[in-house]
Amino acid sequence: MRNKILVTGATGTIGSFLIDNLRKKNVDFVTLVRDASKAEKLEKNGIQTVVGDLGDEKSLISAMKDVGSIFLLSTTSPQSPELQGNVVKAAKAKGIKHIVKIAARGSSVDADFNIGRWHGITEKEIMGSGIPYTFIHAHSFMQNLFFDAGSIENENAIYSSQGDGRIPMVDARDIASVAADVLTEPGHEGKTYVLTGPEAISYYDIARELSRLLGREISYIAQSAEDGYNAMLASGMPNWLVDDMTLLNKRYARNEAADVSPDVEIITGRKPIALHQFLKDFKNRFN
Ligand SMILES: NC(=O)c1ccc[n+]([C@@H]2O[C@H](COP(=O)([O-])OP(=O)(O)OC[C@H]3O[C@@H](n4cnc5c(N)ncnc54)[C@H](OP(=O)(O)O)[C@@H]3O)[C@@H](O)[C@H]2O)c1
C-alpha cells in the first residue's frame, strides 16, 4: 500500500516540528529539500530525503514515488501559486490520495491580502483536481516573536502597529501536531481547520509576559500604522508583505481576528500551547 508521506517545507519552522511528530508516530515519510547541504544534514539524522524543488516538476514526480499523501508548505511569495500548483499537477499525475496544505487564516481566492489570496488560488486548484484534501488555516505564529529578539535585547522594547488589539497567536508546534494527526489518521478529508492559540493576546500581554520571563521591564511601543509601514519597509521586507502586514495589523487592532478556534484541541485532544509556555520553552531565543 502506498502510505508514504511526502513532506515539503521540511527545513522550515512547521516542517521541523512535523518531522519530530512523524518520527514519534513511526510512520514512513520522505522530505523534499531543495538545498543539498540541508538534505545531507537531515539524512545524517536518519530522515529520508530527496533533493528537489517546487519549481522543478520532474523532481516532484520522482519525489512522489510510492507516496500516498503530501504535506504542502512553502515560503509564501508571488511565486507560490505557481510553485504549489506544480505540486498539485504532479500529485494528480501520480494518483496521490491526500494533500494537507498549510494556509493562513482568512485564505480564499477573494481574500483582500496577498498571502490569503495566493493560498486561496492553490486551494482552488487542489479542490478542482479531485484529490482529497485538508486545509490548515493558521493564525499568526508565536514564533514570529523571534523577529523581536533584537529590540528586546537592545532596547527592552517590542514594536507593533496592532495597537491594543488582541489575536490568538498559535504556536507552530501545535500546527505541526495537527498536521501530523491529519496526515496519519482517517476522517480529515474535505475539511478546513482554523488553528489558533488558547486565548486572544495583545502586545501589552506579550510585553508583560516577557518582562516576567526575563526579570526586567520590556515595554510595548504602539506604533501608528504609518510608522509601522515605514519600519517594515526599512527592515527590508518586500512591498507586498509590508502591504499585507499593514492591512492585517489594522484588522488586528480593531479586534477583527480575535476569535479562538477549538480545532487544535478537537484534533489533538489537548489545549493549544499558551503564550507563557511558548516563551518559557524558547527563553534562550530572547535575551
Ligand atoms: N508566519 C505566520 O505567522 C504564518 C501564519 C499563517 C500562515 N503562515 C504560512 O505558513 C507557511 C510558512 O511556514 P513556515 O514558517 O513553517 O515556513 P518557513 O520556515 O518559512 O520555511 C519555508 C520552507 O519552504 C521551503 N521552500 C521554499 N521554497 C521552496 C522551493 N521552491 N522548493 C522546495 N522547498 C521550498 C523552504 O526550504 P529552504 O530551507 O530551502 O528555504 C523551507 O523548508 C506559509 O505558507 C505562510 O503563508 C504563516
mmCIF file of C-alpha atoms and ligand atoms in Angstrom:
data_model
loop_
_atom_site.group_PDB
_atom_site.id
_atom_site.type_symbol
_atom_site.label_atom_id
_atom_site.label_comp_id
_atom_site.label_asym_id
_atom_site.label_seq_id
_atom_site.Cartn_x
_atom_site.Cartn_y
_atom_site.Cartn_z
ATOM 1 C CA MET A 1 0.000 0.000 0.000
ATOM 2 C CA ARG A 2 1.254 3.477 -0.853
ATOM 3 C CA ASN A 3 1.077 5.177 2.512
ATOM 4 C CA LYS A 4 4.376 7.052 2.459
ATOM 5 C CA ILE A 5 4.068 10.776 3.224
ATOM 6 C CA LEU A 6 5.983 13.397 1.222
ATOM 7 C CA VAL A 7 6.849 16.396 3.412
ATOM 8 C CA THR A 8 7.619 19.697 1.685
ATOM 9 C CA GLY A 9 8.911 22.691 3.670
ATOM 10 C CA ALA A 10 10.691 20.229 5.973
ATOM 11 C CA THR A 11 13.569 22.593 6.779
ATOM 12 C CA GLY A 12 11.248 25.389 7.951
ATOM 13 C CA THR A 13 9.514 26.214 11.219
ATOM 14 C CA ILE A 14 6.437 23.963 10.997
ATOM 15 C CA GLY A 15 8.242 21.352 8.903
ATOM 16 C CA SER A 16 10.977 20.764 11.510
ATOM 17 C CA PHE A 17 8.374 20.158 14.217
ATOM 18 C CA LEU A 18 6.332 17.994 11.843
ATOM 19 C CA ILE A 19 9.326 15.733 11.241
ATOM 20 C CA ASP A 20 9.658 15.189 15.019
ATOM 21 C CA ASN A 21 5.956 14.298 15.236
ATOM 22 C CA LEU A 22 6.065 11.880 12.311
ATOM 23 C CA ARG A 23 9.155 10.187 13.739
ATOM 24 C CA LYS A 24 7.373 9.682 17.070
ATOM 25 C CA LYS A 25 4.447 8.168 15.201
ATOM 26 C CA ASN A 26 6.872 5.827 13.461
ATOM 27 C CA VAL A 27 5.333 6.390 10.020
ATOM 28 C CA ASP A 28 7.059 6.187 6.655
ATOM 29 C CA PHE A 29 7.862 9.639 5.264
ATOM 30 C CA VAL A 30 10.292 11.345 2.919
ATOM 31 C CA THR A 31 11.228 15.029 2.836
ATOM 32 C CA LEU A 32 11.667 17.126 -0.311
ATOM 33 C CA VAL A 33 14.577 19.507 0.235
ATOM 34 C CA ARG A 34 15.961 21.939 -2.342
ATOM 35 C CA ASP A 35 19.310 22.579 -0.688
ATOM 36 C CA ALA A 36 21.665 19.592 -0.942
ATOM 37 C CA SER A 37 23.608 20.515 2.219
ATOM 38 C CA LYS A 38 20.370 20.757 4.258
ATOM 39 C CA ALA A 39 19.296 17.404 2.766
ATOM 40 C CA GLU A 40 22.583 15.863 3.856
ATOM 41 C CA LYS A 41 22.058 17.109 7.428
ATOM 42 C CA LEU A 42 18.606 15.546 7.558
ATOM 43 C CA GLU A 43 19.891 12.274 6.106
ATOM 44 C CA LYS A 44 22.578 12.200 8.801
ATOM 45 C CA ASN A 45 19.766 12.404 11.364
ATOM 46 C CA GLY A 46 18.099 9.387 9.788
ATOM 47 C CA ILE A 47 15.469 11.327 7.793
ATOM 48 C CA GLN A 48 14.731 10.010 4.293
ATOM 49 C CA THR A 49 15.304 12.863 1.841
ATOM 50 C CA VAL A 50 15.041 13.626 -1.852
ATOM 51 C CA VAL A 51 16.648 16.713 -3.330
ATOM 52 C CA GLY A 52 14.105 18.631 -5.386
ATOM 53 C CA ASP A 53 12.482 21.985 -5.940
ATOM 54 C CA LEU A 54 8.864 23.026 -6.236
ATOM 55 C CA GLY A 55 9.942 24.848 -9.393
ATOM 56 C CA ASP A 56 11.197 21.606 -10.964
ATOM 57 C CA GLU A 57 8.247 19.396 -11.924
ATOM 58 C CA LYS A 58 10.450 16.424 -12.828
ATOM 59 C CA SER A 59 11.941 16.394 -9.335
ATOM 60 C CA LEU A 60 8.402 16.452 -7.886
ATOM 61 C CA ILE A 61 7.292 13.468 -9.950
ATOM 62 C CA SER A 62 10.278 11.403 -8.826
ATOM 63 C CA ALA A 63 9.879 12.540 -5.188
ATOM 64 C CA MET A 64 6.331 11.134 -5.266
ATOM 65 C CA LYS A 65 7.466 7.530 -5.891
ATOM 66 C CA ASP A 66 5.485 5.249 -3.529
ATOM 67 C CA VAL A 67 3.905 8.325 -1.903
ATOM 68 C CA GLY A 68 0.239 8.332 -0.831
ATOM 69 C CA SER A 69 -0.086 11.722 0.953
ATOM 70 C CA ILE A 70 1.596 15.103 0.669
ATOM 71 C CA PHE A 71 2.194 17.815 3.252
ATOM 72 C CA LEU A 72 2.278 21.017 1.192
ATOM 73 C CA LEU A 73 4.087 24.072 2.522
ATOM 74 C CA SER A 74 6.464 26.604 1.037
ATOM 75 C CA THR A 75 7.551 30.152 1.705
ATOM 76 C CA THR A 76 4.752 32.480 0.649
ATOM 77 C CA SER A 77 5.681 34.766 -2.224
ATOM 78 C CA PRO A 78 4.172 35.945 -5.512
ATOM 79 C CA GLN A 79 5.591 32.710 -6.987
ATOM 80 C CA SER A 80 3.885 30.373 -4.521
ATOM 81 C CA PRO A 81 0.680 29.740 -6.532
ATOM 82 C CA GLU A 82 2.838 28.582 -9.449
ATOM 83 C CA LEU A 83 5.247 26.559 -7.263
ATOM 84 C CA GLN A 84 2.499 24.885 -5.227
ATOM 85 C CA GLY A 85 0.465 24.425 -8.420
ATOM 86 C CA ASN A 86 3.346 22.303 -9.740
ATOM 87 C CA VAL A 87 2.876 20.001 -6.743
ATOM 88 C CA VAL A 88 -0.850 19.714 -7.422
ATOM 89 C CA LYS A 89 -0.247 18.823 -11.093
ATOM 90 C CA ALA A 90 2.387 16.209 -10.218
ATOM 91 C CA ALA A 91 0.148 14.827 -7.447
ATOM 92 C CA LYS A 92 -2.715 14.389 -9.897
ATOM 93 C CA ALA A 93 -0.434 12.654 -12.397
ATOM 94 C CA LYS A 94 0.831 10.315 -9.663
ATOM 95 C CA GLY A 95 -2.597 9.489 -8.211
ATOM 96 C CA ILE A 96 -1.863 10.965 -4.759
ATOM 97 C CA LYS A 97 -4.636 10.230 -2.246
ATOM 98 C CA HIS A 98 -4.464 13.200 0.160
ATOM 99 C CA ILE A 99 -2.919 16.688 0.209
ATOM 100 C CA VAL A 100 -2.623 18.512 3.525
ATOM 101 C CA LYS A 101 -1.946 22.175 2.820
ATOM 102 C CA ILE A 102 -0.855 24.898 5.177
ATOM 103 C CA ALA A 103 -2.542 28.234 4.527
ATOM 104 C CA ALA A 104 -3.363 31.329 6.578
ATOM 105 C CA ARG A 105 -6.481 32.328 8.494
ATOM 106 C CA GLY A 106 -8.853 34.004 6.026
ATOM 107 C CA SER A 107 -7.345 32.388 2.922
ATOM 108 C CA SER A 108 -9.580 32.389 -0.145
ATOM 109 C CA VAL A 109 -9.422 33.430 -3.794
ATOM 110 C CA ASP A 110 -11.319 36.576 -2.757
ATOM 111 C CA ALA A 111 -9.093 37.459 0.220
ATOM 112 C CA ASP A 112 -8.084 41.130 0.403
ATOM 113 C CA PHE A 113 -4.480 40.320 1.362
ATOM 114 C CA ASN A 114 -1.911 38.767 -0.998
ATOM 115 C CA ILE A 115 -0.937 35.862 1.237
ATOM 116 C CA GLY A 116 -4.552 34.775 1.705
ATOM 117 C CA ARG A 117 -5.333 35.136 -1.993
ATOM 118 C CA TRP A 118 -2.242 33.170 -3.091
ATOM 119 C CA HIS A 119 -3.140 30.347 -0.718
ATOM 120 C CA GLY A 120 -6.726 30.542 -1.992
ATOM 121 C CA ILE A 121 -5.558 30.073 -5.587
ATOM 122 C CA THR A 122 -3.738 26.856 -4.660
ATOM 123 C CA GLU A 123 -6.657 25.608 -2.568
ATOM 124 C CA LYS A 124 -8.984 26.161 -5.524
ATOM 125 C CA GLU A 125 -6.604 24.230 -7.749
ATOM 126 C CA ILE A 126 -6.456 21.356 -5.251
ATOM 127 C CA MET A 127 -10.258 21.244 -4.988
ATOM 128 C CA GLY A 128 -10.502 21.262 -8.786
ATOM 129 C CA SER A 129 -8.009 18.387 -9.056
ATOM 130 C CA GLY A 130 -10.325 15.968 -7.264
ATOM 131 C CA ILE A 131 -7.543 14.936 -4.852
ATOM 132 C CA PRO A 132 -8.877 14.626 -1.281
ATOM 133 C CA TYR A 133 -7.513 17.489 0.790
ATOM 134 C CA THR A 134 -7.310 19.051 4.224
ATOM 135 C CA PHE A 135 -6.598 22.759 4.553
ATOM 136 C CA ILE A 136 -4.989 24.158 7.678
ATOM 137 C CA HIS A 137 -5.657 27.868 8.152
ATOM 138 C CA ALA A 138 -3.200 29.038 10.783
ATOM 139 C CA HIS A 139 -3.357 32.322 12.674
ATOM 140 C CA SER A 140 -0.212 34.366 13.293
ATOM 141 C CA PHE A 141 2.603 32.176 14.719
ATOM 142 C CA MET A 142 4.008 32.814 18.204
ATOM 143 C CA GLN A 143 7.376 32.038 16.555
ATOM 144 C CA ASN A 144 7.058 35.424 14.732
ATOM 145 C CA LEU A 145 8.082 36.921 18.088
ATOM 146 C CA PHE A 146 11.626 35.689 17.382
ATOM 147 C CA PHE A 147 11.850 38.667 14.976
ATOM 148 C CA ASP A 148 11.519 40.944 18.036
ATOM 149 C CA ALA A 149 14.539 39.418 19.792
ATOM 150 C CA GLY A 150 16.831 42.274 18.639
ATOM 151 C CA SER A 151 14.735 45.142 20.041
ATOM 152 C CA ILE A 152 14.079 43.163 23.231
ATOM 153 C CA GLU A 153 17.804 42.691 23.772
ATOM 154 C CA ASN A 154 18.929 46.168 22.677
ATOM 155 C CA GLU A 155 16.029 48.423 23.717
ATOM 156 C CA ASN A 156 13.970 46.362 26.184
ATOM 157 C CA ALA A 157 11.067 47.038 23.814
ATOM 158 C CA ILE A 158 8.755 45.447 21.293
ATOM 159 C CA TYR A 159 7.088 47.405 18.496
ATOM 160 C CA SER A 160 3.851 46.844 16.590
ATOM 161 C CA SER A 161 1.087 48.809 14.893
ATOM 162 C CA GLN A 162 -1.508 46.417 16.286
ATOM 163 C CA GLY A 163 -2.488 48.943 18.987
ATOM 164 C CA ASP A 164 -4.168 47.182 21.904
ATOM 165 C CA GLY A 165 -5.926 44.716 19.590
ATOM 166 C CA ARG A 166 -5.860 41.046 20.515
ATOM 167 C CA ILE A 167 -5.242 37.976 18.375
ATOM 168 C CA PRO A 168 -4.974 34.311 19.394
ATOM 169 C CA MET A 169 -1.428 33.669 18.148
ATOM 170 C CA VAL A 170 -0.671 29.982 17.667
ATOM 171 C CA ASP A 171 2.471 28.019 18.480
ATOM 172 C CA ALA A 172 3.822 26.392 15.285
ATOM 173 C CA ARG A 173 4.315 23.216 17.343
ATOM 174 C CA ASP A 174 0.526 22.925 17.577
ATOM 175 C CA ILE A 175 0.208 23.374 13.815
ATOM 176 C CA ALA A 176 2.739 20.574 13.308
ATOM 177 C CA SER A 177 0.894 18.298 15.779
ATOM 178 C CA VAL A 178 -2.391 18.855 13.972
ATOM 179 C CA ALA A 179 -0.742 18.260 10.586
ATOM 180 C CA ALA A 180 0.833 15.014 11.835
ATOM 181 C CA ASP A 181 -2.549 13.743 13.089
ATOM 182 C CA VAL A 182 -4.351 14.791 9.919
ATOM 183 C CA LEU A 183 -1.718 13.044 7.770
ATOM 184 C CA THR A 184 -1.859 9.775 9.687
ATOM 185 C CA GLU A 185 -5.457 9.398 10.862
ATOM 186 C CA PRO A 186 -8.653 8.964 8.820
ATOM 187 C CA GLY A 187 -11.608 11.347 8.675
ATOM 188 C CA HIS A 188 -9.995 14.679 7.821
ATOM 189 C CA GLU A 189 -10.629 14.757 4.065
ATOM 190 C CA GLY A 190 -12.571 17.733 2.749
ATOM 191 C CA LYS A 191 -12.093 19.705 5.982
ATOM 192 C CA THR A 192 -10.617 23.133 6.662
ATOM 193 C CA TYR A 193 -9.247 23.632 10.167
ATOM 194 C CA VAL A 194 -8.578 27.034 11.700
ATOM 195 C CA LEU A 195 -5.712 26.898 14.172
ATOM 196 C CA THR A 196 -5.278 29.449 16.946
ATOM 197 C CA GLY A 197 -3.756 29.599 20.384
ATOM 198 C CA PRO A 198 -5.919 29.235 23.508
ATOM 199 C CA GLU A 199 -6.641 32.948 24.006
ATOM 200 C CA ALA A 200 -6.507 36.277 22.219
ATOM 201 C CA ILE A 201 -3.496 38.317 23.382
ATOM 202 C CA SER A 202 -2.315 41.860 22.789
ATOM 203 C CA TYR A 203 1.215 43.204 22.532
ATOM 204 C CA TYR A 204 0.718 44.597 26.054
ATOM 205 C CA ASP A 205 0.193 40.987 27.217
ATOM 206 C CA ILE A 206 3.304 39.886 25.333
ATOM 207 C CA ALA A 207 5.410 42.660 26.912
ATOM 208 C CA ARG A 208 4.090 41.717 30.360
ATOM 209 C CA GLU A 209 4.919 38.017 29.881
ATOM 210 C CA LEU A 210 8.363 38.862 28.508
ATOM 211 C CA SER A 211 9.051 41.153 31.480
ATOM 212 C CA ARG A 212 8.103 38.360 33.884
ATOM 213 C CA LEU A 213 10.199 35.805 32.000
ATOM 214 C CA LEU A 214 13.323 37.945 31.597
ATOM 215 C CA GLY A 215 13.134 39.627 35.009
ATOM 216 C CA ARG A 216 13.290 43.169 33.620
ATOM 217 C CA GLU A 217 10.819 45.659 32.192
ATOM 218 C CA ILE A 218 10.062 45.116 28.485
ATOM 219 C CA SER A 219 7.895 47.913 27.042
ATOM 220 C CA TYR A 220 5.419 47.754 24.209
ATOM 221 C CA ILE A 221 5.759 50.706 21.837
ATOM 222 C CA ALA A 222 2.462 51.019 19.945
ATOM 223 C CA GLN A 223 3.297 52.455 16.511
ATOM 224 C CA SER A 224 0.978 54.304 14.160
ATOM 225 C CA ALA A 225 0.064 52.376 11.003
ATOM 226 C CA GLU A 226 2.320 54.752 9.037
ATOM 227 C CA ASP A 227 5.325 54.301 11.349
ATOM 228 C CA GLY A 228 4.789 50.544 11.262
ATOM 229 C CA TYR A 229 4.663 50.601 7.469
ATOM 230 C CA ASN A 230 7.884 52.620 7.196
ATOM 231 C CA ALA A 231 9.704 50.478 9.766
ATOM 232 C CA MET A 232 8.786 47.261 7.932
ATOM 233 C CA LEU A 233 9.946 48.738 4.609
ATOM 234 C CA ALA A 234 13.202 49.919 6.194
ATOM 235 C CA SER A 235 13.796 46.420 7.573
ATOM 236 C CA GLY A 236 13.950 45.099 4.005
ATOM 237 C CA MET A 237 10.565 43.341 3.874
ATOM 238 C CA PRO A 238 9.183 43.178 0.314
ATOM 239 C CA ASN A 239 6.445 45.717 -0.545
ATOM 240 C CA TRP A 240 3.703 43.095 -0.941
ATOM 241 C CA LEU A 241 4.401 41.765 2.563
ATOM 242 C CA VAL A 242 4.531 45.251 4.084
ATOM 243 C CA ASP A 243 1.145 45.973 2.463
ATOM 244 C CA ASP A 244 -0.300 42.703 3.815
ATOM 245 C CA MET A 245 1.025 43.219 7.333
ATOM 246 C CA THR A 246 -0.214 46.813 7.410
ATOM 247 C CA LEU A 247 -3.697 45.698 6.384
ATOM 248 C CA LEU A 248 -3.692 42.775 8.838
ATOM 249 C CA ASN A 249 -2.356 44.861 11.730
ATOM 250 C CA LYS A 250 -5.181 47.386 11.190
ATOM 251 C CA ARG A 251 -7.637 44.481 11.265
ATOM 252 C CA TYR A 252 -5.997 43.048 14.390
ATOM 253 C CA ALA A 253 -6.072 46.486 16.070
ATOM 254 C CA ARG A 254 -9.841 46.516 15.556
ATOM 255 C CA ASN A 255 -10.112 43.052 17.176
ATOM 256 C CA GLU A 256 -11.497 41.639 13.933
ATOM 257 C CA ALA A 257 -9.407 38.464 14.091
ATOM 258 C CA ALA A 258 -9.712 37.698 17.802
ATOM 259 C CA ASP A 259 -11.848 34.533 17.669
ATOM 260 C CA VAL A 260 -10.371 31.460 19.331
ATOM 261 C CA SER A 261 -10.862 28.229 17.374
ATOM 262 C CA PRO A 262 -11.419 24.868 19.107
ATOM 263 C CA ASP A 263 -9.725 22.906 16.284
ATOM 264 C CA VAL A 264 -6.300 22.267 17.904
ATOM 265 C CA GLU A 265 -7.988 20.665 20.905
ATOM 266 C CA ILE A 266 -10.554 18.778 18.792
ATOM 267 C CA ILE A 267 -7.829 17.154 16.711
ATOM 268 C CA THR A 268 -5.002 16.655 19.215
ATOM 269 C CA GLY A 269 -7.136 16.141 22.338
ATOM 270 C CA ARG A 270 -5.197 18.783 24.286
ATOM 271 C CA LYS A 271 -5.376 22.514 24.743
ATOM 272 C CA PRO A 272 -3.219 24.666 22.448
ATOM 273 C CA ILE A 273 0.061 25.939 23.885
ATOM 274 C CA ALA A 274 -0.305 29.250 25.744
ATOM 275 C CA LEU A 275 1.988 32.268 25.282
ATOM 276 C CA HIS A 276 3.698 31.912 28.679
ATOM 277 C CA GLN A 277 4.579 28.267 27.875
ATOM 278 C CA PHE A 278 5.876 29.214 24.422
ATOM 279 C CA LEU A 279 8.082 31.967 25.903
ATOM 280 C CA LYS A 280 9.345 29.658 28.660
ATOM 281 C CA ASP A 281 10.201 26.890 26.182
ATOM 282 C CA PHE A 282 12.075 29.290 23.888
ATOM 283 C CA LYS A 283 13.590 31.526 26.569
ATOM 284 C CA ASN A 284 17.039 31.007 25.023
ATOM 285 C CA ARG A 285 15.842 32.910 21.924
ATOM 286 C CA PHE A 286 15.266 36.070 23.997
ATOM 287 C CA ASN A 287 17.980 37.909 25.955
HETATM 288 N N1 LIG B 1 4.281 33.152 9.983
HETATM 289 C C1 LIG B 1 2.995 33.222 10.234
HETATM 290 O O1 LIG B 1 2.544 33.887 11.185
HETATM 291 C C2 LIG B 1 2.027 32.466 9.361
HETATM 292 C C3 LIG B 1 0.667 32.486 9.692
HETATM 293 C C4 LIG B 1 -0.238 31.745 8.918
HETATM 294 C C5 LIG B 1 0.231 31.006 7.832
HETATM 295 N N2 LIG B 1 1.561 31.034 7.524
HETATM 296 C C6 LIG B 1 2.007 30.236 6.366
HETATM 297 O O2 LIG B 1 2.955 29.265 6.798
HETATM 298 C C7 LIG B 1 3.838 28.994 5.720
HETATM 299 C C8 LIG B 1 5.270 29.137 6.187
HETATM 300 O O3 LIG B 1 5.512 28.161 7.173
HETATM 301 P P1 LIG B 1 6.920 28.112 7.935
HETATM 302 O O4 LIG B 1 7.101 29.421 8.658
HETATM 303 O O5 LIG B 1 6.975 26.857 8.678
HETATM 304 O O6 LIG B 1 7.909 28.084 6.705
HETATM 305 P P2 LIG B 1 9.411 28.618 6.648
HETATM 306 O O7 LIG B 1 10.067 28.440 7.969
HETATM 307 O O8 LIG B 1 9.397 29.964 6.006
HETATM 308 O O9 LIG B 1 10.039 27.562 5.636
HETATM 309 C C9 LIG B 1 9.660 27.509 4.290
HETATM 310 C C10 LIG B 1 10.021 26.139 3.756
HETATM 311 O O10 LIG B 1 9.682 26.051 2.359
HETATM 312 C C11 LIG B 1 10.826 25.585 1.656
HETATM 313 N N3 LIG B 1 10.788 26.084 0.288
HETATM 314 C C12 LIG B 1 10.627 27.361 -0.117
HETATM 315 N N4 LIG B 1 10.676 27.438 -1.453
HETATM 316 C C13 LIG B 1 10.879 26.176 -1.919
HETATM 317 C C14 LIG B 1 11.027 25.614 -3.210
HETATM 318 N N5 LIG B 1 10.995 26.378 -4.320
HETATM 319 N N6 LIG B 1 11.226 24.271 -3.318
HETATM 320 C C15 LIG B 1 11.280 23.487 -2.190
HETATM 321 N N7 LIG B 1 11.145 23.971 -0.945
HETATM 322 C C16 LIG B 1 10.941 25.303 -0.806
HETATM 323 C C17 LIG B 1 11.998 26.139 2.452
HETATM 324 O O11 LIG B 1 13.184 25.483 2.102
HETATM 325 P P3 LIG B 1 14.662 26.168 2.345
HETATM 326 O O12 LIG B 1 15.094 25.709 3.721
HETATM 327 O O13 LIG B 1 15.484 25.614 1.259
HETATM 328 O O14 LIG B 1 14.466 27.659 2.256
HETATM 329 C C18 LIG B 1 11.518 25.837 3.867
HETATM 330 O O15 LIG B 1 11.679 24.479 4.185
HETATM 331 C C19 LIG B 1 3.496 29.973 4.598
HETATM 332 O O16 LIG B 1 2.676 29.335 3.665
HETATM 333 C C20 LIG B 1 2.733 31.069 5.333
HETATM 334 O O17 LIG B 1 1.840 31.756 4.495
HETATM 335 C C21 LIG B 1 2.462 31.729 8.252
#
